[in-house]
CSV table of C-alpha atoms in Angstrom, one decimal:
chain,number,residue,atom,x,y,z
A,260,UNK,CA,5.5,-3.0,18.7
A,261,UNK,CA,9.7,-3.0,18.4
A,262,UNK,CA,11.3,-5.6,16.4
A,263,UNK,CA,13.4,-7.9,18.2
A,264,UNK,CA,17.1,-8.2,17.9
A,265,UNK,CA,16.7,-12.1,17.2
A,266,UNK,CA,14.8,-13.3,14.4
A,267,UNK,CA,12.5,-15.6,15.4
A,268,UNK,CA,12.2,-18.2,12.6
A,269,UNK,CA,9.2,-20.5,10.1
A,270,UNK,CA,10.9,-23.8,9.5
A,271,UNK,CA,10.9,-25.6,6.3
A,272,UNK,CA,8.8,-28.2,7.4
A,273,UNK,CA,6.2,-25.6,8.9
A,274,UNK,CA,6.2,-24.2,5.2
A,275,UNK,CA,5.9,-27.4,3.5
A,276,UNK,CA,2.9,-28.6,5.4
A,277,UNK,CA,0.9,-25.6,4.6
A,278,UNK,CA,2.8,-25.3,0.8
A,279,UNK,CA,-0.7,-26.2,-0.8
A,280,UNK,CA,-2.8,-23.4,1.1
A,281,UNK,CA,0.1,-21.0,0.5
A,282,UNK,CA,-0.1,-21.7,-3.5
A,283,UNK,CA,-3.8,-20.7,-3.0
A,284,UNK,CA,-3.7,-17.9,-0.4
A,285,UNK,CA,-0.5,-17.4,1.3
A,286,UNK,CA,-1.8,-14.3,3.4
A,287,UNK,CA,-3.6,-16.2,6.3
A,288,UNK,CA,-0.3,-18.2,6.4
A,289,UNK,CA,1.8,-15.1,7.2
A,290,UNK,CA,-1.0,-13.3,9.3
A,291,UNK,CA,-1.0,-16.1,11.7
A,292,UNK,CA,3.0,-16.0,12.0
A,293,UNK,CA,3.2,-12.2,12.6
A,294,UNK,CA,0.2,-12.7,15.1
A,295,UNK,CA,1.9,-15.2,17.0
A,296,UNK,CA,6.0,-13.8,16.1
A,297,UNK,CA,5.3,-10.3,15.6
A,298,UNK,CA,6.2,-7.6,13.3
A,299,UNK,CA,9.5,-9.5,11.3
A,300,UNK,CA,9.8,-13.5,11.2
A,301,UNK,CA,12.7,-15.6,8.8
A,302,UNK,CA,10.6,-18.1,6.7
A,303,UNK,CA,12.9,-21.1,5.8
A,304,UNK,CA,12.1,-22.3,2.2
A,305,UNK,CA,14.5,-24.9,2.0
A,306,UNK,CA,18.0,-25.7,0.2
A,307,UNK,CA,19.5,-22.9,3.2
A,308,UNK,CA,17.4,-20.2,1.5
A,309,UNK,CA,15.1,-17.9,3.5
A,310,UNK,CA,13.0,-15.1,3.4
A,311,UNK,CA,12.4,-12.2,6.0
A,312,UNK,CA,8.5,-11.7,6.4
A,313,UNK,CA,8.2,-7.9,7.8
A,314,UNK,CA,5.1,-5.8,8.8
A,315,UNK,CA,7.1,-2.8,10.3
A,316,UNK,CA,6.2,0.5,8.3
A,317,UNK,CA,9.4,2.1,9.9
A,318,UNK,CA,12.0,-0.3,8.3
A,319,UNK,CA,10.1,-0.2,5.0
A,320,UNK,CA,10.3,3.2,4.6
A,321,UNK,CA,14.1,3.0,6.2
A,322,UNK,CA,14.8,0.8,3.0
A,323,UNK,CA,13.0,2.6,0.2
A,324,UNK,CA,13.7,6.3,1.5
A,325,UNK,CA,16.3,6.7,4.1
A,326,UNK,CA,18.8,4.2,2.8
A,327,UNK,CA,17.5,3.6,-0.2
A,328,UNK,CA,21.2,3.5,-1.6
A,329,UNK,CA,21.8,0.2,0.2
A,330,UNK,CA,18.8,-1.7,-1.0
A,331,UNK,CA,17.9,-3.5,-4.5
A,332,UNK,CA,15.0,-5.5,-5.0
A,333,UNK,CA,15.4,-9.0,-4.8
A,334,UNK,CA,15.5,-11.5,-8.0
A,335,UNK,CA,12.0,-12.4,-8.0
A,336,UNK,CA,11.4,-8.7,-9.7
A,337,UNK,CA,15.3,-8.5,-11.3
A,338,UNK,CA,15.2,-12.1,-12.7
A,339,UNK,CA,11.8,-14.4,-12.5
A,340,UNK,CA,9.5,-11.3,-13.7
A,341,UNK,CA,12.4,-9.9,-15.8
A,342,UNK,CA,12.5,-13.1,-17.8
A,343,UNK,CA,8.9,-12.4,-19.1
A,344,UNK,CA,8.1,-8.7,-19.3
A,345,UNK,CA,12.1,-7.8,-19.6
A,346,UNK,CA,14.4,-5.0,-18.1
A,347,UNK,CA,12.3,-2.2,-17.3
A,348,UNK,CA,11.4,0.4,-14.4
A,349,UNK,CA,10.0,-1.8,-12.6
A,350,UNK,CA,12.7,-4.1,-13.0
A,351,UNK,CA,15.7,-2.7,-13.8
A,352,UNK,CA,18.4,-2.0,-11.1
A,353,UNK,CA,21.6,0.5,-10.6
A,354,UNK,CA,22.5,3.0,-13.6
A,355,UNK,CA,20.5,1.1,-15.6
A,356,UNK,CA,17.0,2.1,-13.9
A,357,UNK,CA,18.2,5.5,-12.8
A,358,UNK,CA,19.1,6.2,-16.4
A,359,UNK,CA,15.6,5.1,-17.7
A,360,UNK,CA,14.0,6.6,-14.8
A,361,UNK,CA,15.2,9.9,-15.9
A,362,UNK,CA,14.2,9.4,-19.4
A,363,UNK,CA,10.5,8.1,-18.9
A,364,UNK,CA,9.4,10.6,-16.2
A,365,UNK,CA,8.5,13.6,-18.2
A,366,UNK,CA,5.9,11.0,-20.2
A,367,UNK,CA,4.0,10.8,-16.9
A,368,UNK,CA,4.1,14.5,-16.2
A,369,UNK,CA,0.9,16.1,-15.0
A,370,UNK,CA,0.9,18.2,-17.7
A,371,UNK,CA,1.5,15.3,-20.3
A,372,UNK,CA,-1.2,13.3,-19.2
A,373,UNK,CA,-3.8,15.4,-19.7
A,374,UNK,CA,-3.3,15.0,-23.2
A,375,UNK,CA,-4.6,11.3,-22.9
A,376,UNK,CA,-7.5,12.5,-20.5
A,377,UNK,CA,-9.9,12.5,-23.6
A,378,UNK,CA,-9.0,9.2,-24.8
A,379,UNK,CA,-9.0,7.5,-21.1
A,380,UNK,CA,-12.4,9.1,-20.5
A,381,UNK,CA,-13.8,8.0,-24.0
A,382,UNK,CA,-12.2,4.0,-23.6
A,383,UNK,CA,-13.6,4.3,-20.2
A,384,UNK,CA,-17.6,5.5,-21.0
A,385,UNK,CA,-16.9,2.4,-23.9
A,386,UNK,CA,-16.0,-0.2,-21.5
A,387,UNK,CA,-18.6,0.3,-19.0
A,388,UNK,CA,-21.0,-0.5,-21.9
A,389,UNK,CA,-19.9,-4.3,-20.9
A,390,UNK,CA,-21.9,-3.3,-17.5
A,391,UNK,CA,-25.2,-5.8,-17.8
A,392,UNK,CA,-28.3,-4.9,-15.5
A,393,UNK,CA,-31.0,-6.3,-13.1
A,394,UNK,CA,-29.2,-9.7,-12.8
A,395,UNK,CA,-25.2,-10.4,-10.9
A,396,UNK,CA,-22.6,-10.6,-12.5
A,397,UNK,CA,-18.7,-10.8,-12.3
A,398,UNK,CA,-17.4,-7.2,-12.3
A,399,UNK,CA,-13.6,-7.9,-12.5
A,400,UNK,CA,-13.2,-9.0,-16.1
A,401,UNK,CA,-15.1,-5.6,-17.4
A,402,UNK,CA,-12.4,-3.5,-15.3
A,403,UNK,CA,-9.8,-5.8,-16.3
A,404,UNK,CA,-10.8,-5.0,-19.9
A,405,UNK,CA,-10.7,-1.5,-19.0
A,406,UNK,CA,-8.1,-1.3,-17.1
A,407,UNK,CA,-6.1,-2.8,-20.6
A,408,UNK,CA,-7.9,-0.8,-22.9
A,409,UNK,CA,-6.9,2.2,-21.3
A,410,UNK,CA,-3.1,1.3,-21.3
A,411,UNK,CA,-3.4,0.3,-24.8
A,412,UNK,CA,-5.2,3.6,-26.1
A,413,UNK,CA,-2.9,5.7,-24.0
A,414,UNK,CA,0.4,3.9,-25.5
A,415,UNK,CA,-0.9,3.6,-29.0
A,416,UNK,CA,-3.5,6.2,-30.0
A,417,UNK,CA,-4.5,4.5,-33.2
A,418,UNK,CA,-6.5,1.6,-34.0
A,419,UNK,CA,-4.7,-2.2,-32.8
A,420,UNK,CA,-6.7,-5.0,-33.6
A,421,UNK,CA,-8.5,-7.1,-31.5
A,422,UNK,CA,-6.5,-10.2,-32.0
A,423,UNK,CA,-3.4,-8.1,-31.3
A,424,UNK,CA,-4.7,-6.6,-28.2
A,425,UNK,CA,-6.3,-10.0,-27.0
A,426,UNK,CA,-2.9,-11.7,-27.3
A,427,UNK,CA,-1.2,-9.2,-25.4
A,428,UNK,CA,-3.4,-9.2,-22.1
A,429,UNK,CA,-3.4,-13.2,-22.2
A,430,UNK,CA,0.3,-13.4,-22.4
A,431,UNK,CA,0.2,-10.6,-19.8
A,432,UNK,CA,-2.0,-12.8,-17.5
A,433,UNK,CA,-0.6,-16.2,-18.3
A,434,UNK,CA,2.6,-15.4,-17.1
A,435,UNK,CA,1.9,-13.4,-14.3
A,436,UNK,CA,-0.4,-17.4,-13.3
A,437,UNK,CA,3.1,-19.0,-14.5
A,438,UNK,CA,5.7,-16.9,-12.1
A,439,UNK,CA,2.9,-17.3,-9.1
A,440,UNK,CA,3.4,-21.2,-9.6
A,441,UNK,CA,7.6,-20.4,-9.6
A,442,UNK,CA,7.7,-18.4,-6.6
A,443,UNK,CA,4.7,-20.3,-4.3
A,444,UNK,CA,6.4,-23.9,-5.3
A,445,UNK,CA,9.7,-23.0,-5.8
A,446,UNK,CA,11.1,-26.8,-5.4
A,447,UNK,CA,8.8,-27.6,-8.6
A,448,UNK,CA,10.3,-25.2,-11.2
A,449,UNK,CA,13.4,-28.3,-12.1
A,450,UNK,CA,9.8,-29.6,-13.4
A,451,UNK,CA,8.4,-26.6,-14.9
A,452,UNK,CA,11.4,-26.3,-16.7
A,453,UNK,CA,11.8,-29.8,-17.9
A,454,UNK,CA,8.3,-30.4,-19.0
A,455,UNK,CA,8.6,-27.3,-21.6
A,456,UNK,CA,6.0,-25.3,-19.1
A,457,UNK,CA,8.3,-22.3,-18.5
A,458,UNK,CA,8.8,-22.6,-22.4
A,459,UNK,CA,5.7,-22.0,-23.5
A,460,UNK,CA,5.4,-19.1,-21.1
A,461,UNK,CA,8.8,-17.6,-22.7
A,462,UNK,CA,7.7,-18.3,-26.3
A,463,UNK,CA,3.9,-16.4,-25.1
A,464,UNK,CA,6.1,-13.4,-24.5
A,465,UNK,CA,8.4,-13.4,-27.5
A,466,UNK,CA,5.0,-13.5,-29.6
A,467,UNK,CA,4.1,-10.3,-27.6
A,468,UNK,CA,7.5,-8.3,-28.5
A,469,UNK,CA,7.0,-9.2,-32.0
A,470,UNK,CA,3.5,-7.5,-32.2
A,471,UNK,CA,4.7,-4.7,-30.3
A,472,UNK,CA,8.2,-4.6,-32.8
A,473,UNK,CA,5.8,-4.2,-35.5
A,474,UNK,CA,3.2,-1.6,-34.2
A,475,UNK,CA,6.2,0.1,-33.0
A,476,UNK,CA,7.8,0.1,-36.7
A,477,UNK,CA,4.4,1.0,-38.3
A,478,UNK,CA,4.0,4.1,-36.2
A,479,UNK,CA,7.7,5.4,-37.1
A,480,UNK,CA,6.9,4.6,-40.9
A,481,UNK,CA,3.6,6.9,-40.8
A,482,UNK,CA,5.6,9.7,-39.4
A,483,UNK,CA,2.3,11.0,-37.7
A,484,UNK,CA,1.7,12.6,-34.7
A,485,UNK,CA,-0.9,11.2,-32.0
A,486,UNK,CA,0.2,12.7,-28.3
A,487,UNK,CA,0.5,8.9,-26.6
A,488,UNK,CA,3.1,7.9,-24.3
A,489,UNK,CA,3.9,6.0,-27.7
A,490,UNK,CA,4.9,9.5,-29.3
A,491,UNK,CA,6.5,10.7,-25.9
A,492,UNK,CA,8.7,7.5,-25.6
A,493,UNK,CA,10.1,7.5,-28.9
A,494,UNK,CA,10.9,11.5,-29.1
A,495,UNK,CA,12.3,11.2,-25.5
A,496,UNK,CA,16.6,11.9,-25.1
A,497,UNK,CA,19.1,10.5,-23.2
A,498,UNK,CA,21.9,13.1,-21.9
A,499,UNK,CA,23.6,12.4,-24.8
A,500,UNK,CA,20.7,12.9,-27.3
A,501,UNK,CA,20.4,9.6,-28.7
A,502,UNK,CA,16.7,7.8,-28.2
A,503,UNK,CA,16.3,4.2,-26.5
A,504,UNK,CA,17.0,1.3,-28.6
A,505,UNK,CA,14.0,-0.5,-30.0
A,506,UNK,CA,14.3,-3.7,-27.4
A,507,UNK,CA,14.4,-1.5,-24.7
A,508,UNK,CA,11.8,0.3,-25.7
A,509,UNK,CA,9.4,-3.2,-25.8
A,510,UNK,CA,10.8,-3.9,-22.3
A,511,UNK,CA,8.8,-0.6,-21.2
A,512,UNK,CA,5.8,-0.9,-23.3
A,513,UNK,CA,5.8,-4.1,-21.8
A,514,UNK,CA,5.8,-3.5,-17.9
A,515,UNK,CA,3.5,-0.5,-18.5
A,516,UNK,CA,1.0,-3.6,-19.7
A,517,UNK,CA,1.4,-5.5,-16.6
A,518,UNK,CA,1.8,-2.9,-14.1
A,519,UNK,CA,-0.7,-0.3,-15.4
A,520,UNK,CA,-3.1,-2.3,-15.7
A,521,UNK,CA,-3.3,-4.5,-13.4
A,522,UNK,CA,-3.2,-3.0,-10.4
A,523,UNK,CA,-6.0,-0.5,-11.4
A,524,UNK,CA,-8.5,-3.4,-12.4
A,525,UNK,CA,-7.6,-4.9,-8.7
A,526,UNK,CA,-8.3,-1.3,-7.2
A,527,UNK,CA,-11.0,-1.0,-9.1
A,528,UNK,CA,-13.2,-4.2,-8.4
A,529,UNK,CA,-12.8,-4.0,-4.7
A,530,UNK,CA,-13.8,0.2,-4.5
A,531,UNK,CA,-16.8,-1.5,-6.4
A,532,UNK,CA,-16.6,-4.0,-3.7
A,533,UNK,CA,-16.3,-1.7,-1.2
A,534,UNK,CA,-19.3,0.6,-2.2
A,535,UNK,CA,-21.5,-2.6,-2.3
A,536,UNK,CA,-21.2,-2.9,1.2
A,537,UNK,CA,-21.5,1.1,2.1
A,538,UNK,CA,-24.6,2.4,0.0
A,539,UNK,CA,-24.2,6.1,1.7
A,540,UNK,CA,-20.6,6.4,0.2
A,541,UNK,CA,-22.6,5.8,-3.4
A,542,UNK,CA,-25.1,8.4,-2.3
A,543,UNK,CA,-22.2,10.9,-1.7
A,544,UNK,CA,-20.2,10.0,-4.8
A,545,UNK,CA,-23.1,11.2,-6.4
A,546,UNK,CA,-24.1,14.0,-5.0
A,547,UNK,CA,-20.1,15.2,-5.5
A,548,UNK,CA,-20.7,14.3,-9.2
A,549,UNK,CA,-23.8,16.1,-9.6
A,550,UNK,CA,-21.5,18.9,-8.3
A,551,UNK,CA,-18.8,18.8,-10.3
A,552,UNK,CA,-20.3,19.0,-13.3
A,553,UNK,CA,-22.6,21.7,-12.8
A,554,UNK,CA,-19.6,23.7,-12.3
A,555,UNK,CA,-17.6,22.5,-15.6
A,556,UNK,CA,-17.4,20.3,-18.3
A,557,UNK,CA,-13.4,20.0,-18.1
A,558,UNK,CA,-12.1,16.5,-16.8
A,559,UNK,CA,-9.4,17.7,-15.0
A,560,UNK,CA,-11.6,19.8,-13.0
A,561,UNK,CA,-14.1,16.8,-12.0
A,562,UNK,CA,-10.4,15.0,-10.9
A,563,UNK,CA,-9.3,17.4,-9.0
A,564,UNK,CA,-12.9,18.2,-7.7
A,565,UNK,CA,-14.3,14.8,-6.8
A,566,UNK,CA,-12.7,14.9,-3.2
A,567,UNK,CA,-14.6,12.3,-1.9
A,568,UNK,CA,-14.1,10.0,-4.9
A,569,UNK,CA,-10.5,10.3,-4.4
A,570,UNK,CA,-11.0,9.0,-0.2
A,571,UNK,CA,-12.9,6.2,-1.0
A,572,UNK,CA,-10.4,5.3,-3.9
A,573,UNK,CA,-7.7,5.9,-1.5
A,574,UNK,CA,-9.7,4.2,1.9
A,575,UNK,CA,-9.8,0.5,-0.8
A,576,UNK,CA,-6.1,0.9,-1.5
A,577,UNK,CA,-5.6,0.8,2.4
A,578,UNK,CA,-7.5,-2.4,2.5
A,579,UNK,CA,-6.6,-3.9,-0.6
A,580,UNK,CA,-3.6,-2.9,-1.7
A,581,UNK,CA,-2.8,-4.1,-5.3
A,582,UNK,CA,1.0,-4.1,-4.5
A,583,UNK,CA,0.3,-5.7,-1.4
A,584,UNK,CA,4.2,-7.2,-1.1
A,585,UNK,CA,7.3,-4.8,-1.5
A,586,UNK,CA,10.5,-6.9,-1.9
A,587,UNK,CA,13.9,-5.8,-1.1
A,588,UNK,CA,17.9,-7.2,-0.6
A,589,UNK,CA,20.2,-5.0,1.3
A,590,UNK,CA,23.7,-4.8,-0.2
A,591,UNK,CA,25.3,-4.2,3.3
A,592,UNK,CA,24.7,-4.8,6.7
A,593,UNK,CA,22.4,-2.7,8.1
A,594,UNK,CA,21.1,-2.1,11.3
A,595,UNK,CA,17.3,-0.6,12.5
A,596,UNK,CA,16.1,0.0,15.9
A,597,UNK,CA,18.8,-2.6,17.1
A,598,UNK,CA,18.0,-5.3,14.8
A,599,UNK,CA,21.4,-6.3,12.8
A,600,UNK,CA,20.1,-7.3,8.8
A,601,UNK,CA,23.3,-9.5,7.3
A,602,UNK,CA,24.4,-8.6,4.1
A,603,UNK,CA,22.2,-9.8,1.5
A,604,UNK,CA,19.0,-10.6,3.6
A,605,UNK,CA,16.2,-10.9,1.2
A,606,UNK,CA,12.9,-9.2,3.2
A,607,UNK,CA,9.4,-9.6,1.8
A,608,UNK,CA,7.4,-6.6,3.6
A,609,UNK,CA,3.7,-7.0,3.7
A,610,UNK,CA,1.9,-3.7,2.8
A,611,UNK,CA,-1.4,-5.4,3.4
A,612,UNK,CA,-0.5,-6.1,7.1
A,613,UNK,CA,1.0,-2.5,7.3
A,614,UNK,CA,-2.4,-1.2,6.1
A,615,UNK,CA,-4.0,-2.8,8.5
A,616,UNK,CA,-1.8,-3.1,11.7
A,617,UNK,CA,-3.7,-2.0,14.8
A,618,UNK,CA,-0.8,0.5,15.9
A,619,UNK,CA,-1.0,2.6,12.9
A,620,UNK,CA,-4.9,3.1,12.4
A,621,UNK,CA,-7.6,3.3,13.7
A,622,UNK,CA,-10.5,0.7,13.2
A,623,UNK,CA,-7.9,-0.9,10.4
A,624,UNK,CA,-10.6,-3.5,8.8
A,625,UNK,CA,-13.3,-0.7,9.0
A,626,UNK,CA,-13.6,1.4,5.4
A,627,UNK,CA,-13.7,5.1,6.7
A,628,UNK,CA,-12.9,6.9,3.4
A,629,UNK,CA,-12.9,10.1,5.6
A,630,UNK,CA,-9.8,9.6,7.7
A,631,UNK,CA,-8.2,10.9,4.3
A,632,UNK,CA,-9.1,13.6,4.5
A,633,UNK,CA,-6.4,14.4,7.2
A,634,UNK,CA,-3.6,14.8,4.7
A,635,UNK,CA,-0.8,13.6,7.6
A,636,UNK,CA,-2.7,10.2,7.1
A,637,UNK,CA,-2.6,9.9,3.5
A,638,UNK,CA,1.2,10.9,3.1
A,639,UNK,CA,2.3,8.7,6.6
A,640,UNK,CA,4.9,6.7,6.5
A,641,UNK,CA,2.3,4.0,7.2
A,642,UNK,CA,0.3,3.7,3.6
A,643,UNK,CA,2.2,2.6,0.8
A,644,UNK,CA,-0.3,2.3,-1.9
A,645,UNK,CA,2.2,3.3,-4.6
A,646,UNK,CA,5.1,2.5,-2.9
A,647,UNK,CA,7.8,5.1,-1.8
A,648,UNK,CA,10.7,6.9,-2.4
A,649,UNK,CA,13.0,7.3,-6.1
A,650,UNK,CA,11.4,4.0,-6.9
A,651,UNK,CA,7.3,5.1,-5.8
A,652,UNK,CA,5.5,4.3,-9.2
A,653,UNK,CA,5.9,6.4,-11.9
A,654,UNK,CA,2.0,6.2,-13.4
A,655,UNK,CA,0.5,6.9,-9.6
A,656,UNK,CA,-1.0,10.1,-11.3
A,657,UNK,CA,-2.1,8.1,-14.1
A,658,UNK,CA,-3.7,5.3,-12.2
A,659,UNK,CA,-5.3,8.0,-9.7
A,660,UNK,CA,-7.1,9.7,-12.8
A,661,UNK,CA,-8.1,6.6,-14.3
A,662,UNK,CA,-9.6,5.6,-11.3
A,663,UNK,CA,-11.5,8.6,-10.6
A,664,UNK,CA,-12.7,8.8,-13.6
A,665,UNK,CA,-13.8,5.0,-14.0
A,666,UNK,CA,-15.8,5.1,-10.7
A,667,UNK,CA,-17.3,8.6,-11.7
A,668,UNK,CA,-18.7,7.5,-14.3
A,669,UNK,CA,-19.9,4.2,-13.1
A,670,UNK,CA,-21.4,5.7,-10.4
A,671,UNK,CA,-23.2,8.2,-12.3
A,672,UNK,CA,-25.1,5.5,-15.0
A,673,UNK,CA,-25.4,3.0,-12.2
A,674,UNK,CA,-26.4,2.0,-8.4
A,675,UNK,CA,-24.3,-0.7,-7.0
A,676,UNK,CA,-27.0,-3.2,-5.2
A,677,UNK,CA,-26.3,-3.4,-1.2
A,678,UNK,CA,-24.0,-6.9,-0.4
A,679,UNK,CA,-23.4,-8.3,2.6
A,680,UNK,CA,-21.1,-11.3,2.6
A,681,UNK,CA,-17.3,-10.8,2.7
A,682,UNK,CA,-15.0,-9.8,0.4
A,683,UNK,CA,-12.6,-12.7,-1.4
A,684,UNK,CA,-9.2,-12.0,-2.6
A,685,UNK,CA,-6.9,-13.9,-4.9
A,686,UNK,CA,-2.9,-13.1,-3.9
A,687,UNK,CA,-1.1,-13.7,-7.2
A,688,UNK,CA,1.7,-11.3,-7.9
A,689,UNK,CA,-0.9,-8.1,-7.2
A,690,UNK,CA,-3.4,-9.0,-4.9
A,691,UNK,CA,-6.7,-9.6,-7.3
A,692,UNK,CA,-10.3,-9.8,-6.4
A,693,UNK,CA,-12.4,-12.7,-6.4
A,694,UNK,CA,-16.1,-14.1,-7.0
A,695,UNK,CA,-16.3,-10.3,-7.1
A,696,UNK,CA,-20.4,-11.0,-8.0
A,697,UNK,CA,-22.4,-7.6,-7.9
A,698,UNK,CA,-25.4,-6.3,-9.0
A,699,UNK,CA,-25.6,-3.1,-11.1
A,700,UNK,CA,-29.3,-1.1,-11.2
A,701,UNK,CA,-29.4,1.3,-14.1
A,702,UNK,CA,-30.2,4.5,-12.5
């Protein structure tokens, strides 16, 4: 489908009357206008302000590869998010990010991470231990603890406490609840402000810097050597040799919280999901593990081994992907297949419709972990489960070996019992699973 050269437009009103389902689940909302609009729609949010909706895998990858240079993302990642997890990759803009960017890369280096394969591997087998049998349960919170766990470990390779560790993931959740509420209601947040809500959501986060201040102030008065990201961020040089300050450095540890781990609990809980609902793909998981590990004992080898691991892993990131919204804000005019963007149009693409438009796969809502294995498919410009271009996510590889590791050894200790019903999602800023209720049989 072409875009058209005239917008068609959402009115305020039309968004106002379905604000209350939006705040719950705004994807049904946009579905239904791209159904009956097609691939780009304005959404007017009031107070002149507005918002392009797009499902067109073209112009996405138009604005994050081929003119990258005229696009920034848009406030709600450079100032809502910023306010709570501060000035980091994944928010920082211009020479700013590209000078971090250049820094922090060599940290998530193939070769450097497989000095934390040991310790992701050993939090993982831990954390599966939460696993209860012969009776449902609520899968997400166990890979949500893991998922954390294993940032935590890999950043700090020593001992943290659980209090400390327990008050970083709920700040890291409560705000991520708090900027949903800003961005879904957005003519509410005079309120949040005045009734000391966003407060308390700010003074959450300042308790978090000061417990990462101090961890980060008791691993440079040890002087000891532990081969975490930790280690690799404070030995890591600028051009000019000096070393980032030590509020910068917070604003990284701090993003690596909320985006490492929470898109790889999402991912996750709905492979887990996924497999419920295809007992054969459990079956061949297995028999690929059995595999793999007759031929070695090394981790990197059952990674880079366990090819079908790695389709089914990819085939739920297609479905559900946990960065299901890419924002960007063009700093020019642009232009793209005809259609004419104004300077400063904020557009809001949709990477769960993307992964599931009709004209870019085939059978989009069926799971088919094997049309991966066509490696045209899985670099496309249509799947964007990490994003794309200078700004695609810098702990992909990490997240990828995590995964694979995580469902390896879940798989291997237990069968997921067969489920039926649908699967139920919870948009918030990553698209999270819910009621995600499965059975686990100890095999």
């Amino acid at each position: 489908m072409s875009l058209p050269k005239t917008i068609p437009e959402v009115s305020f009103f039309r968004f106002l009357n379905h604000a209350n389902n939006i705040l719950k689940n705004p994807l049904p909302f946009h579905a239904a206008n791209f159904k009956k609009l097609g691939d780009i729609f304005r959404l007017n949010i009031g107070l002149g302000k507005s918002v392009l909706f797009c499902r067109d895998a073209g112009l996405l990858q138009h604005a994050l590869q081929k003119n990258q240079k005229n696009y920034t993302k848009s406030y709600i990642q450079t100032r809502d998010l910023a306010k709570y997890i501060g000035k980091g990759l994944l928010t920082a803009e211009g020479e700013h990010w590209q000078r971090q960017r250049k820094l922090i890369q060599p940290a998530f280096h193939k070769s450097q991470l497989v000095l934390l394969i040991e310790t992701i591997q050993e939090t993982i087998l831990e954390e599966l231990k939460k696993i209860k049998t012969g009776k449902p349960m609520d899968v997400f919170p166990v890979f949500n603890d893991l998922a954390f766990q294993t940032v935590v470990k890999s950043i700090f390779n020593i001992a943290i406490s659980d209090e400390d560790i327990a008050s970083l993931q709920h700040t890291t959740e409560a705000t991520q609840k708090m900027l949903v509420q800003e961005l879904r209601q957005p003519f509410l947040v005079w309120w949040f402000n005045l009734s000391g809500k966003t407060k308390k959501h700010l003074d959450l986060t300042q308790n978090s810097r000061t417990i990462l201040k101090r961890l980060v102030e008791e691993r440079k008065q040890s002087k000891a050597k532990h081969d975490d990201l930790l280690d690799m961020l404070l030995n890591a040089k600028y051009e000019d040799g000096s070393s980032m300050e030590e509020d910068q450095l917070v604003d990284e540890i701090l993003i690596l919280f909320a985006a490492g781990h929470e898109t790889t609990s999402n991912a996750l809980t709905f492979t887990c999901e996924l497999l419920a609902r295809n007992p054969e793909a459990q079956l061949k998981i297995l028999e690929e593990i059995a595999k793999v590990k007759s031929e070695s004992k090394d981790l990197m080898h059952w990674i880079k081994n366990a090819t079908y691991t790695k389709l089914v892993i990819e085939e739920s990131m297609r479905l559900y992907p946990p960065a299901y919204f890419i924002d960007r804000v063009n700093i020019e005019e642009d232009t793209f297949d005809g259609l004419t963007l104004p300077k400063g149009s904020n557009l809001l693409f949709s990477v769960y419709e993307i992964h599931r438009h009709p004209d870019f796969w085939k059978e989009p809502e069926a799971f088919i972990p094997e049309r991966f294995l066509d490696e045209n498919t899985k670099f496309s410009k249509n799947y964007f489960p990490f994003g794309a271009g200078p700004r695609m996510c810098i702990g992909n590889n990490f997240a990828m070996y995590e995964m694979s590791l995580a469902i390896i050894a879940l798989v291997e200790q237990f069968e997921i019992k067969e489920k039926k019903d649908s699967i139920q999602i919870k948009p918030l800023i990553t698209l999270k699973p819910h009621n995600a209720i499965l059975e686990f049989i100890k095999r």
